[in-house]
Coordinates of C-alpha atoms in Angstrom, one line a residue:
M1 CA 0.0 0.0 0.0
K2 CA 1.5 3.4 -1.1
T3 CA 1.3 6.1 1.6
V4 CA 1.2 9.8 0.8
F5 CA 2.1 12.4 3.5
I6 CA 1.1 16.1 3.7
S7 CA 1.8 18.6 6.5
G8 CA 0.8 22.1 7.4
N9 CA -1.0 24.4 9.8
F10 CA -4.5 23.9 8.3
S11 CA -5.8 26.9 10.4
I12 CA -8.7 27.4 7.9
L13 CA -9.6 24.6 5.5
H14 CA -10.3 25.9 2.0
P15 CA -10.9 24.4 -1.5
G16 CA -7.1 24.6 -2.2
H17 CA -6.5 22.1 0.6
I18 CA -9.1 19.7 -0.7
R19 CA -7.5 19.8 -4.2
L20 CA -4.2 18.9 -2.6
F21 CA -5.8 16.0 -0.6
K22 CA -7.5 14.8 -3.8
L23 CA -4.2 14.8 -5.7
A24 CA -2.6 12.9 -2.8
R25 CA -5.2 10.1 -3.0
N26 CA -4.6 9.9 -6.8
L27 CA -0.9 9.4 -6.0
G28 CA -1.3 6.7 -3.4
D29 CA -3.6 4.4 -1.4
E30 CA -3.4 6.0 2.1
L31 CA -3.2 9.7 3.1
I32 CA -1.6 10.8 6.3
V33 CA -1.7 14.5 7.3
G34 CA 0.7 16.1 9.7
V35 CA -0.8 19.1 11.6
N36 CA 1.7 21.5 13.2
S37 CA 1.2 21.9 17.0
D38 CA 0.2 25.2 18.5
E39 CA 3.8 25.8 19.7
T40 CA 5.2 25.4 16.1
V41 CA 2.6 27.3 14.1
I42 CA 4.0 30.4 12.5
S43 CA 0.9 32.3 11.4
P44 CA -1.1 35.4 12.3
I45 CA -4.2 33.2 12.6
T46 CA -4.6 31.4 16.0
V47 CA -6.7 28.3 15.8
P48 CA -6.3 25.6 18.6
I49 CA -4.8 22.3 17.5
S50 CA -8.0 20.4 18.6
M51 CA -10.1 22.4 16.2
R52 CA -7.6 22.1 13.4
L53 CA -7.4 18.3 13.9
D54 CA -11.2 18.1 13.9
S55 CA -11.4 20.0 10.6
V56 CA -8.8 17.8 8.9
N57 CA -10.3 14.6 10.2
S58 CA -13.7 15.6 8.8
I59 CA -12.2 15.3 5.3
Q60 CA -13.2 11.9 4.0
M61 CA -10.0 11.4 1.9
V62 CA -7.8 11.7 5.0
D63 CA -7.0 8.3 6.6
K64 CA -4.9 9.5 9.6
T65 CA -3.7 12.7 11.3
I66 CA -0.5 13.2 13.3
V67 CA 0.5 16.2 15.4
I68 CA 4.0 17.6 14.6
N69 CA 6.0 19.1 17.5
N70 CA 9.2 20.3 15.8
D71 CA 9.9 16.6 15.0
L72 CA 9.1 16.4 11.3
E73 CA 12.2 14.3 10.6
K74 CA 11.3 11.8 13.3
V75 CA 7.7 11.6 12.0
L76 CA 8.8 11.0 8.4
L77 CA 11.5 8.4 9.4
D78 CA 9.0 6.5 11.5
L79 CA 6.2 6.6 8.8
K80 CA 8.5 6.3 5.8
P81 CA 5.8 7.4 3.4
E82 CA 6.5 6.6 -0.3
I83 CA 5.5 10.2 -1.3
V84 CA 5.7 13.5 0.6
L85 CA 3.4 16.0 -1.2
K86 CA 3.8 19.8 -1.1
G87 CA 2.1 22.6 -2.9
R88 CA 3.7 23.6 -6.2
E89 CA 4.5 27.0 -4.9
H90 CA 7.2 25.4 -2.6
E91 CA 9.1 23.8 -5.5
Y92 CA 11.8 26.4 -5.9
L93 CA 12.2 27.0 -2.2
E94 CA 14.3 25.2 0.4
N95 CA 12.6 22.0 1.4
I96 CA 13.9 20.2 4.5
E97 CA 11.9 17.1 3.5
Q98 CA 14.2 16.5 0.5
E99 CA 17.1 15.2 2.6
I100 CA 14.8 13.3 4.9
V101 CA 13.0 11.2 2.3
A102 CA 16.3 10.5 0.5
K103 CA 17.5 8.6 3.7
Y104 CA 14.8 5.9 3.2
G105 CA 14.2 6.1 -0.6
G106 CA 11.0 8.2 -0.6
R107 CA 10.0 10.9 -3.0
L108 CA 9.2 14.6 -2.6
V109 CA 6.5 15.6 -5.1
F110 CA 5.1 19.1 -5.8
G111 CA 1.6 19.8 -7.1
S112 CA -1.6 21.6 -6.1
G113 CA -4.3 19.7 -7.9
D114 CA -6.8 20.9 -10.5
F115 CA -8.2 24.3 -9.5
V116 CA -11.4 23.6 -11.6
M117 CA -13.6 22.0 -8.9
S118 CA -17.3 22.3 -8.2
S119 CA -18.8 22.9 -4.8
K120 CA -20.3 19.3 -4.9
E121 CA -16.7 17.9 -5.0
F122 CA -15.6 20.3 -2.2
F123 CA -18.4 19.4 0.2
S124 CA -18.6 15.7 -0.7
S125 CA -15.1 15.6 0.7
I126 CA -16.3 16.8 4.1
D127 CA -18.4 15.0 6.7
L128 CA -21.7 16.9 6.2
H129 CA -23.0 15.7 9.6
S130 CA -20.7 18.2 11.3
Q131 CA -20.1 20.8 8.6
G132 CA -22.8 21.4 5.9
F133 CA -24.3 24.2 3.9
E134 CA -26.7 25.2 6.7
S135 CA -24.1 25.6 9.3
A136 CA -21.5 27.3 7.0
G137 CA -22.5 30.8 7.9
K138 CA -23.1 30.0 11.6
A139 CA -19.6 28.6 12.0
F140 CA -18.1 31.8 10.4
I141 CA -20.2 34.0 12.7
A142 CA -19.2 32.1 15.8
R143 CA -15.5 32.1 14.8
H144 CA -15.4 35.9 14.5
E145 CA -18.1 36.7 17.1
I146 CA -20.2 38.5 14.5
N147 CA -23.4 39.9 15.9
L148 CA -26.3 40.0 13.5
S149 CA -27.5 43.3 15.0
T150 CA -24.1 44.8 14.1
I151 CA -24.5 43.7 10.5
E152 CA -27.9 45.4 10.5
E153 CA -26.3 48.6 11.9
I154 CA -23.7 48.4 9.1
L155 CA -26.4 48.2 6.5
E156 CA -28.2 51.2 8.0
K157 CA -25.0 53.2 8.1
S158 CA -24.5 52.5 4.4
K159 CA -27.4 54.8 3.7
S160 CA -25.2 57.8 4.6
I161 CA -22.5 57.0 2.0
R162 CA -22.1 58.9 -1.2
V163 CA -21.1 56.5 -4.0
V164 CA -19.6 57.1 -7.5
V165 CA -19.7 54.2 -9.9
I166 CA -17.9 54.2 -13.2
G167 CA -17.8 51.4 -15.7
D168 CA -19.4 49.6 -18.7
L169 CA -23.1 49.8 -19.2
I170 CA -24.7 46.5 -20.2
I171 CA -28.3 45.6 -21.1
D172 CA -29.1 42.0 -20.2
E173 CA -32.0 40.4 -22.1
Y174 CA -33.6 37.1 -21.1
I175 CA -35.5 35.6 -24.0
D176 CA -37.8 32.6 -23.2
C177 CA -38.1 30.2 -26.0
E178 CA -39.9 26.9 -26.8
S179 CA -38.3 24.1 -28.8
V180 CA -40.1 23.2 -32.0
G181 CA -37.9 20.3 -33.0
L182 CA -34.9 19.5 -35.1
S183 CA -34.0 21.3 -38.3
Q184 CA -34.3 19.2 -41.5
E185 CA -31.5 21.2 -43.1
D186 CA -28.8 20.9 -40.5
P187 CA -28.2 19.2 -37.2
S188 CA -29.6 22.0 -35.0
V189 CA -32.5 22.6 -32.7
I190 CA -35.1 25.2 -33.7
F191 CA -36.4 27.5 -30.9
R192 CA -39.3 30.0 -31.1
P193 CA -39.1 33.0 -28.7
F194 CA -42.4 33.9 -26.9
K195 CA -41.3 36.3 -24.1
S196 CA -38.4 38.6 -23.3
K197 CA -37.3 40.8 -20.5
R198 CA -34.5 43.4 -20.4
Y199 CA -32.5 44.4 -17.3
V200 CA -29.9 47.0 -16.7
G201 CA -26.6 45.2 -16.1
G202 CA -22.9 45.8 -15.9
A203 CA -21.9 49.0 -14.0
G204 CA -25.5 50.2 -14.3
I205 CA -26.8 47.5 -12.0
V206 CA -23.9 48.1 -9.6
S207 CA -25.1 51.7 -9.2
M208 CA -28.7 50.6 -8.9
H209 CA -27.8 48.1 -6.1
A210 CA -26.1 51.0 -4.2
S211 CA -29.0 53.3 -4.7
S212 CA -31.6 50.6 -3.8
I213 CA -29.8 49.9 -0.5
G214 CA -30.1 53.6 0.3
A215 CA -26.7 55.2 -0.7
D216 CA -26.6 58.5 -2.6
T217 CA -25.3 57.2 -6.0
T218 CA -23.9 58.6 -9.1
Y219 CA -23.2 56.6 -12.2
I220 CA -20.8 57.5 -15.0
G221 CA -20.6 55.5 -18.2
V222 CA -20.6 55.5 -22.0
A223 CA -23.4 54.3 -24.3
G224 CA -24.6 54.3 -27.9
A225 CA -27.3 56.6 -29.2
D226 CA -29.9 53.8 -29.2
A227 CA -33.0 52.4 -27.6
E228 CA -30.9 50.4 -25.1
M229 CA -29.3 53.6 -23.8
Q230 CA -32.7 55.2 -23.4
L231 CA -34.0 52.1 -21.5
A232 CA -31.0 52.2 -19.2
K233 CA -31.2 55.9 -18.5
S234 CA -34.9 55.7 -17.7
Q235 CA -34.4 52.7 -15.3
L236 CA -31.4 54.2 -13.6
E237 CA -33.2 57.5 -13.0
D238 CA -36.3 55.6 -11.7
A239 CA -33.9 53.9 -9.2
G240 CA -32.7 57.2 -7.9
V241 CA -29.3 57.2 -9.6
A242 CA -27.8 60.4 -10.8
V243 CA -26.9 59.4 -14.3
H244 CA -24.0 60.8 -16.5
L245 CA -24.2 58.7 -19.7
L246 CA -21.9 60.1 -22.4
T247 CA -23.3 59.2 -25.8
D248 CA -20.9 57.9 -28.4
K249 CA -22.6 57.6 -31.8
S250 CA -19.9 55.3 -33.1
R251 CA -20.7 52.7 -30.5
H252 CA -23.6 50.5 -29.6
T253 CA -24.8 50.1 -26.0
I254 CA -23.6 46.6 -25.0
L255 CA -26.5 44.0 -25.3
K256 CA -26.2 40.5 -23.9
Q257 CA -29.0 38.1 -24.8
R258 CA -29.7 34.8 -23.1
F259 CA -32.0 32.5 -25.0
K260 CA -33.6 30.1 -22.4
S261 CA -35.8 27.1 -22.8
S262 CA -37.2 25.1 -19.9
G263 CA -35.3 27.3 -17.5
K264 CA -31.9 26.5 -19.1
T265 CA -29.8 28.9 -21.2
Q266 CA -29.5 27.3 -24.6
F267 CA -27.1 29.9 -26.0
R268 CA -26.0 33.5 -25.6
L269 CA -25.5 36.3 -28.0
N270 CA -23.4 39.4 -27.1
R271 CA -23.4 42.6 -29.1
F272 CA -20.6 44.9 -28.1
D273 CA -17.9 47.3 -29.2
D274 CA -14.6 47.0 -27.3
A275 CA -12.5 49.7 -29.0
T276 CA -10.9 52.3 -26.7
I277 CA -13.0 55.4 -26.2
T278 CA -12.0 58.6 -28.1
R279 CA -9.8 61.3 -26.6
D280 CA -12.7 63.8 -26.4
T281 CA -14.9 61.2 -24.5
R282 CA -11.9 60.5 -22.2
K283 CA -11.5 64.1 -21.3
E284 CA -15.3 64.4 -20.6
I285 CA -15.2 61.3 -18.4
L286 CA -12.3 62.6 -16.3
K287 CA -14.0 66.0 -16.0
T288 CA -17.2 64.3 -14.8
V289 CA -15.4 62.0 -12.4
E290 CA -13.5 64.9 -10.8
S291 CA -16.7 66.9 -10.3
S292 CA -18.6 63.8 -9.0
L293 CA -16.0 62.9 -6.4
K294 CA -16.4 66.2 -4.5
G295 CA -18.1 65.2 -1.3
A296 CA -18.1 61.5 -2.2
D297 CA -17.1 58.7 0.1
V298 CA -16.6 55.8 -2.3
L299 CA -15.5 55.1 -5.9
I300 CA -16.4 51.8 -7.4
F301 CA -14.9 50.6 -10.7
S302 CA -17.1 48.1 -12.4
D303 CA -14.9 47.1 -15.4
F304 CA -16.1 44.6 -18.0
N305 CA -13.3 45.5 -20.4
Y306 CA -15.3 46.9 -23.3
G307 CA -13.0 49.8 -24.0
L308 CA -14.0 52.4 -21.4
L309 CA -11.5 51.7 -18.6
D310 CA -8.0 51.3 -20.1
S311 CA -4.8 51.5 -18.0
E312 CA -4.3 55.2 -18.7
I313 CA -7.8 56.5 -17.7
V314 CA -7.9 54.1 -14.7
A315 CA -4.6 55.6 -13.4
N316 CA -5.9 59.1 -13.9
I317 CA -9.2 58.3 -12.1
I318 CA -7.4 56.6 -9.2
N319 CA -5.2 59.7 -8.8
L320 CA -8.4 61.9 -8.7
A321 CA -9.9 59.6 -6.1
R322 CA -6.8 59.7 -3.9
I323 CA -6.8 63.5 -4.0
A324 CA -10.5 63.4 -3.0
G325 CA -9.7 60.9 -0.1
V326 CA -12.4 58.3 -1.0
F327 CA -12.4 54.6 -0.5
I328 CA -11.7 52.8 -3.8
A329 CA -13.1 49.4 -4.9
A330 CA -12.5 47.6 -8.2
D331 CA -14.0 44.6 -10.0
C332 CA -12.4 43.8 -13.3
Q333 CA -14.1 40.9 -15.1
I334 CA -12.2 38.6 -17.3
S335 CA -14.1 36.2 -19.5
S336 CA -13.4 36.0 -23.3
Q337 CA -11.9 39.5 -23.3
I338 CA -8.3 40.3 -22.8
A339 CA -8.0 42.2 -19.5
N340 CA -5.4 43.6 -17.1
Y341 CA -6.4 43.5 -13.4
L342 CA -3.0 45.0 -12.5
K343 CA -4.1 48.4 -13.7
Y344 CA -5.9 48.7 -10.3
Q345 CA -2.8 48.8 -8.2
G346 CA -3.2 50.7 -5.0
V347 CA -7.0 50.5 -4.7
D348 CA -8.5 49.5 -1.3
L349 CA -10.6 46.5 -2.3
V350 CA -10.6 44.1 -5.2
T351 CA -13.1 41.3 -5.7
P352 CA -11.8 38.9 -8.4
T353 CA -12.8 35.4 -9.1
E354 CA -10.1 32.6 -8.8
H355 CA -10.1 32.4 -12.7
E356 CA -9.4 36.1 -12.9
V357 CA -6.5 35.9 -10.4
R358 CA -5.0 33.0 -12.2
V359 CA -5.3 34.7 -15.6
T360 CA -3.7 37.8 -14.3
L361 CA -0.8 36.0 -12.7
R362 CA -0.6 33.4 -15.6
N363 CA -0.5 30.7 -12.9
N364 CA -2.7 27.6 -13.1
H365 CA -0.4 25.6 -10.8
D366 CA 0.1 27.1 -7.4
G367 CA -2.2 26.6 -4.5
L368 CA -5.1 28.9 -3.6
A369 CA -3.4 30.6 -0.7
A370 CA -0.2 31.2 -2.7
I371 CA -1.9 32.9 -5.6
A372 CA -4.1 35.0 -3.3
N373 CA -0.9 36.3 -1.5
T374 CA 0.9 36.9 -4.8
F375 CA -2.1 38.7 -6.3
Q376 CA -2.6 41.0 -3.4
E377 CA 1.1 41.8 -3.2
S378 CA 1.0 42.7 -6.9
L379 CA -2.0 45.0 -6.5
K380 CA -0.9 46.4 -3.2
S381 CA -4.6 46.4 -2.1
K382 CA -5.6 46.4 1.6
Y383 CA -8.5 44.0 1.1
L384 CA -9.0 41.0 -1.1
L385 CA -12.3 39.1 -1.5
L386 CA -11.5 36.3 -3.8
T387 CA -14.8 34.8 -4.9
L388 CA -15.0 31.0 -5.5
G389 CA -18.5 30.7 -6.9
A390 CA -20.5 28.0 -5.2
D391 CA -17.5 27.4 -2.9
G392 CA -17.8 30.8 -1.2
V393 CA -15.2 33.5 -0.8
L394 CA -11.6 33.7 0.4
L395 CA -11.2 37.0 2.4
Q396 CA -7.8 38.4 3.1
E397 CA -6.6 41.6 4.7
R398 CA -3.1 43.1 4.6
I399 CA -1.7 43.4 8.1
E400 CA 1.6 44.0 9.9
H401 CA 2.5 40.9 11.8
E402 CA 5.7 39.1 12.6
H403 CA 4.5 35.9 11.1
G404 CA 2.9 37.1 7.9
N405 CA 1.6 40.0 5.9
F406 CA -2.0 38.7 5.5
M407 CA -4.9 37.6 7.7
S408 CA -7.1 35.1 5.7
D409 CA -10.2 33.1 6.1
I410 CA -12.9 31.3 4.1
L411 CA -16.6 31.9 4.2
P412 CA -18.5 29.0 2.4
A413 CA -21.3 29.9 0.0
L414 CA -24.6 30.4 1.8
N415 CA -26.7 29.1 -1.1
P416 CA -25.6 25.8 -2.8
N417 CA -28.5 25.8 -5.3
P418 CA -28.7 29.1 -7.1
K419 CA -31.5 29.8 -9.6
D420 CA -29.5 32.4 -11.5
V421 CA -25.9 33.5 -10.7
A422 CA -26.1 36.6 -12.8
G423 CA -25.6 39.7 -10.6
A424 CA -24.3 37.8 -7.6
G425 CA -20.8 39.4 -8.0
D426 CA -22.3 42.9 -8.5
S427 CA -24.4 42.9 -5.3
F428 CA -21.4 41.3 -3.4
L429 CA -19.1 44.1 -4.6
V430 CA -21.5 46.9 -3.6
L431 CA -22.3 45.5 -0.1
A432 CA -18.7 44.7 0.7
T433 CA -17.6 48.2 -0.4
L434 CA -20.2 50.0 1.6
A435 CA -19.6 47.9 4.7
L436 CA -15.8 48.6 4.6
A437 CA -16.4 52.3 3.9
V438 CA -18.4 52.7 7.1
G439 CA -15.8 50.9 9.2
A440 CA -16.9 47.3 9.2
S441 CA -14.2 44.5 9.6
I442 CA -13.4 42.4 6.5
N443 CA -15.2 39.5 8.2
E444 CA -18.4 41.6 8.7
A445 CA -18.2 43.0 5.2
A446 CA -17.8 39.5 3.7
Y447 CA -20.7 38.1 5.6
L448 CA -23.0 41.0 4.7
A449 CA -22.0 40.8 1.0
S450 CA -22.6 37.0 1.0
I451 CA -26.1 37.5 2.4
G452 CA -26.7 39.9 -0.5
A453 CA -25.3 37.4 -3.0
N454 CA -27.5 34.7 -1.5
V455 CA -30.6 36.9 -2.0
Q456 CA -29.5 37.7 -5.6
V457 CA -29.0 34.1 -6.7
S458 CA -32.3 33.0 -5.3
R459 CA -34.2 34.7 -8.1
V460 CA -33.9 35.0 -11.9
G461 CA -32.6 38.3 -13.4
N462 CA -30.1 40.9 -12.2
I463 CA -32.5 43.0 -10.1
A464 CA -31.5 45.7 -7.7
I465 CA -31.3 44.3 -4.1
T466 CA -33.0 46.1 -1.2
A467 CA -32.1 46.6 2.4
A468 CA -35.4 45.0 3.4
E469 CA -34.5 41.8 1.5
I470 CA -31.1 41.6 3.1
R471 CA -32.7 42.0 6.6
T472 CA -35.2 39.3 5.9
D473 CA -32.4 36.9 4.8
L474 CA -30.2 37.9 7.7
Y475 CA -32.5 36.5 10.3
K476 CA -33.6 33.4 8.5

């Protein structure tokens, strides 16, 4: 029987650890995990050994755990595992295990597992009797002594914030269709549309979320001279947003159409222009931003990379925001478009997905914690909320500590069965930003934002979230 050994602190279990355990089981027949004792842990996070052992033992792939008390060499020589596995980020560092395994003919292997993993795989690895979806939020609240009344106070304080949102305006259209059969001319399914609904999306819905929660909100964007622009302007104004839409007759307002049948999206059609905005439009944007930032508290970049927010204009806007002394948050979405998250260096908060972090760093190999640290170091941001989809969010704050520069944790997703994930990131961005702007801790901000995302994914369509909806969900 081939034994694989992994060791670490395991203060907070996250999907990166599960990927490593999964890789270990693929390499051998038995997985033994060494957990560093309280006396040997070098980390800004303090979690007692008993709790850390319980967490690791709850992973179904783990066969045995051992406490390490500055005796790693003795542990390895006693166990003589055929493979000692470490994260790929350790490959080019000094590894004391190398000499130890060489004494008995073992191997030191580096790898971090496949980062493409669903929430079902993550939670199927855990003993759900002790740690399931329903208790995920409660465990986080208990660990950080979060009071729900405090979260409600943070939500109420958010109404005093003045927000400026800048970014790409998008119209999202949902088109319900019925299948009428297969084409006789080619191997394709024929659909007949019977109902459609249009919503303001992109940076537009970000500003509507902020306004709907109660914040005094201004939106700045660029659109085409078309019906979609008129629709957006009308809905934004109805939502109480102060709108500054610069019209560019050479562009179309971005339109994203989702063709759905039986509740499932069959295909999507995007109409967009992603050319950089003109010099004249750029000057007008900067003038409008500078004017809007007077008296503001928060600036939110909602960047979908359709030509409005290139590196030059972002740098200019960040400089204006710094002069105005406002809190700066940025979300830079990377899908099929080429994008550069690093243009947001020095902002206070970033909310990327794991995919966006890995694309930015060009790194598909290192573990989750390693890429989070590298990404935040690269951007020099104070707060990182790395969203993991159905697996929740990794929250990380830059600190000054003798044992590390970051304080990290994981908040599992509060809704494992979303109806529609569109807009979850937008509501999460707004609520986290508002919470941090009024003085909430990163743990409180992440929890409030996750409640908002939970409300958002429980319905179809990117609809502005309200404070009343959040309060209702908060006390469920």
